[in-house]
Short mmCIF file of C-alpha atoms in Angstrom, two decimals:
data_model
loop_
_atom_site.label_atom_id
_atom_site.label_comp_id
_atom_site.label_asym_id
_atom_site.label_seq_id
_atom_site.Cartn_x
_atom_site.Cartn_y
_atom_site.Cartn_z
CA UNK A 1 107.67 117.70 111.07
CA UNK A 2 110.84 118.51 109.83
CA UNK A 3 111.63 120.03 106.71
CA UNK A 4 115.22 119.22 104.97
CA UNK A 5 116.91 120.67 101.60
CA UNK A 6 118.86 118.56 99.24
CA UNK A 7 122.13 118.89 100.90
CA UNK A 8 120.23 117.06 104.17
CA UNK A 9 120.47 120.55 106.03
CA UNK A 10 117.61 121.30 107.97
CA UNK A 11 115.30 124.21 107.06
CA UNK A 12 112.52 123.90 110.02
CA UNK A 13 111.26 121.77 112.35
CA UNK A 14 107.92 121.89 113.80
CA UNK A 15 105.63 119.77 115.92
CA UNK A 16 102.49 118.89 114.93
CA UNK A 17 99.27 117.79 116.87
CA UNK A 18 98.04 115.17 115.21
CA UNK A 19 100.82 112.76 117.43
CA UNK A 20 100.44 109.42 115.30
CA UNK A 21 102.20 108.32 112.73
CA UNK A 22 101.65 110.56 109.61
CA UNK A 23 101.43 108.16 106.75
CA UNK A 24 102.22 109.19 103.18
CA UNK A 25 98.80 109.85 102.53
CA UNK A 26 97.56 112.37 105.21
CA UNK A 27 100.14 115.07 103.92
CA UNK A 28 100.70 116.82 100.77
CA UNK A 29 102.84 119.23 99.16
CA UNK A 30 100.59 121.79 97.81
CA UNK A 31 102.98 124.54 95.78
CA UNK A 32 104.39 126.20 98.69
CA UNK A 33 102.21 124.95 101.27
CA UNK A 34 102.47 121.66 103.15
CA UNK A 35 98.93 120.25 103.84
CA UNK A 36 98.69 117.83 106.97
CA UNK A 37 95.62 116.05 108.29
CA UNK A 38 94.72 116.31 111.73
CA UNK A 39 92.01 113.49 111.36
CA UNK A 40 91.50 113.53 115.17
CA UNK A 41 89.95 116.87 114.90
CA UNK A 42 88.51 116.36 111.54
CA UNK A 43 90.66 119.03 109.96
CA UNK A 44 93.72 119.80 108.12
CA UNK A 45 96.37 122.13 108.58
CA UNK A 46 98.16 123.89 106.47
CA UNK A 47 101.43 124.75 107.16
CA UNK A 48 104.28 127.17 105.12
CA UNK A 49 107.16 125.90 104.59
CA UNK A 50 108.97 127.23 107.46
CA UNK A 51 106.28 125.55 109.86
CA UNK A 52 104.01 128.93 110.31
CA UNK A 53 100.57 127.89 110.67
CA UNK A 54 98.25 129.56 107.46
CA UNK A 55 94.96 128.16 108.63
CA UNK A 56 92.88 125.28 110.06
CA UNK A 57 90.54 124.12 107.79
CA UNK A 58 87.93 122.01 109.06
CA UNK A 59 86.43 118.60 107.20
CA UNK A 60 82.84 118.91 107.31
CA UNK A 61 80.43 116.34 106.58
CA UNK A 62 79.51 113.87 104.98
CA UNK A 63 83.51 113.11 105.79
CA UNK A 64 83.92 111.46 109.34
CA UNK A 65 87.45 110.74 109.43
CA UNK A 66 87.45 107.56 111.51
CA UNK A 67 88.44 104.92 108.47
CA UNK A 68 91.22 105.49 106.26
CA UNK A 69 91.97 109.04 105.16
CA UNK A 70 93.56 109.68 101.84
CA UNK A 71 93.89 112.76 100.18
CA UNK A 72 95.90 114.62 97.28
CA UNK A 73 96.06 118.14 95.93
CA UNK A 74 93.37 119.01 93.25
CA UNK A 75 95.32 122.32 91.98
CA UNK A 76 96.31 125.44 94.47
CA UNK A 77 92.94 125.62 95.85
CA UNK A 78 91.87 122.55 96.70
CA UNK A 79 92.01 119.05 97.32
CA UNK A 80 90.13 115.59 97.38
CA UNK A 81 89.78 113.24 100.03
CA UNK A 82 88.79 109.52 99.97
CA UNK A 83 87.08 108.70 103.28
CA UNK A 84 86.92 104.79 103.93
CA UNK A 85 84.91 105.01 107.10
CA UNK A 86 82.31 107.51 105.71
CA UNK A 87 82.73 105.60 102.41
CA UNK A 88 82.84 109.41 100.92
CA UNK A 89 85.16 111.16 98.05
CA UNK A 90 84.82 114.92 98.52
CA UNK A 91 86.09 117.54 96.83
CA UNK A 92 86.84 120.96 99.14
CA UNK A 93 88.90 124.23 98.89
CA UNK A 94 91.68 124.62 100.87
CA UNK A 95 90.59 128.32 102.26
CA UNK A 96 87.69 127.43 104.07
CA UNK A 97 86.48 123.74 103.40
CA UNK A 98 83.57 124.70 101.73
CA UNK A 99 82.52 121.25 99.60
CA UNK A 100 82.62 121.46 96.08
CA UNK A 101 81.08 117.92 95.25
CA UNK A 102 80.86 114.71 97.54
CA UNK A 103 80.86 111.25 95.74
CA UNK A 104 79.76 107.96 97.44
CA UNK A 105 79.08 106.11 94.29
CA UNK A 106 82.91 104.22 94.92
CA UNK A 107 82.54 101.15 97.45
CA UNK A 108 85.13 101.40 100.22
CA UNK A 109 87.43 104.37 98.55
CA UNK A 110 91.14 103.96 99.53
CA UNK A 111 93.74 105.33 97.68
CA UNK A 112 93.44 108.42 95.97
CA UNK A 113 95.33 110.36 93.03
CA UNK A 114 95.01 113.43 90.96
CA UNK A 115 96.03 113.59 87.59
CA UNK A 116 96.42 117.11 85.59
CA UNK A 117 94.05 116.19 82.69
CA UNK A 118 91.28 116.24 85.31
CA UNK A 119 90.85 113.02 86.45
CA UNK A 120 90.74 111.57 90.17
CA UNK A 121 91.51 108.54 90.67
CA UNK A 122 90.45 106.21 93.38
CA UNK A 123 91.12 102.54 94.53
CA UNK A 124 88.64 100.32 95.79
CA UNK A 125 89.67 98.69 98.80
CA UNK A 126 87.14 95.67 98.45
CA UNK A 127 88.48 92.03 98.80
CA UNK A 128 88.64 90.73 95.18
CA UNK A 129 90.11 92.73 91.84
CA UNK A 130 91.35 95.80 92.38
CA UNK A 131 88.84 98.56 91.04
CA UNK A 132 90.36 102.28 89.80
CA UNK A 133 87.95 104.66 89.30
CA UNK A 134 88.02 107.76 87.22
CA UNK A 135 86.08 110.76 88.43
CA UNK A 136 85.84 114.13 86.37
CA UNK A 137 87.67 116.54 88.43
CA UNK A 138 84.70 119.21 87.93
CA UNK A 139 81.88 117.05 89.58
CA UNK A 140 83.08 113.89 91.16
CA UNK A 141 80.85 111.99 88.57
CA UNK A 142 82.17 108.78 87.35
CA UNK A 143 83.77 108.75 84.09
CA UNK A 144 85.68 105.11 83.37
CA UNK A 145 86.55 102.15 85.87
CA UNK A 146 89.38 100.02 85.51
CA UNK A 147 89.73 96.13 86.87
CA UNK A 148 93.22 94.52 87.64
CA UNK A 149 93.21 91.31 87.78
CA UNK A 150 96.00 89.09 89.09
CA UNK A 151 96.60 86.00 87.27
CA UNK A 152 98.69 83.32 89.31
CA UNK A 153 100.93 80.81 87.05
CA UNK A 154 101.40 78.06 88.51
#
């Protein structure tokens, strides 16, 4: 991991043990911490921004790790991750993984985003129109659903 300023200088650089490719959604800035999954050993680490280590928290079930992971920063405590392969959204805090709420009401969760107003949302991965759904922040419950649909001219 390495971690640059504006100017392109570099700050830190540290490695990481999770040796795949990191994709855009197993990391996130949370304030001044940088939050990286380690999906291998169901955990995620979380990192200052110099590359100390803060703490290892571990991803307990119902999340199993083994389809795709996506997660995103739910405020400074916490954060929610869509599990494809346990078909789980979960909810946990950031200090010791203790679950706040677990949602599989979503059919193959991919994609996941958290918006301020309290929302999460979450995109179905299913063939066919792409689903959103909106889950209260506070529960996981579902509030609203959205349906794209593509229309092809021809």
């Amino acid at each position: 991991i390495i971690h640059y300023i504006n100017d392109g200088k570099v700050v830190a650089s540290w490695d990481h043990p999770y040796y795949r490719y990191i994709g855009q959604r197993s990391f996130i800035f949370n304030y001044d911490q940088l939050c990286v999954g380690d999906w291998t050993s169901k955990r995620i680490i979380i990192y200052s921004l110099t590359g100390e280590v803060l703490r290892k928290v571990p991803c307990l079930p119902p999340l199993t790790m083994t389809g795709n992971v996506s997660m995103t920063s739910c405020g400074p405590d916490s954060v929610v991750i869509s599990d494809l392969g346990s078909g789980n959204i979960v909810r946990m805090t950031l200090e010791d993984g203790r679950l706040l709420w677990s949602s599989d009401s979503i059919q193959n969760p991919g994609g996941i985003f958290y918006h301020p107003a309290g929302y999460v949302f979450v995109v179905s991965s299913s063939i066919g129109p792409t689903t959103i759904s909106v889950l209260d922040e506070t529960d996981g419950n579902l509030f609203c659903f959205l349906s794209i649909l593509t229309i092809n001219k021809a």
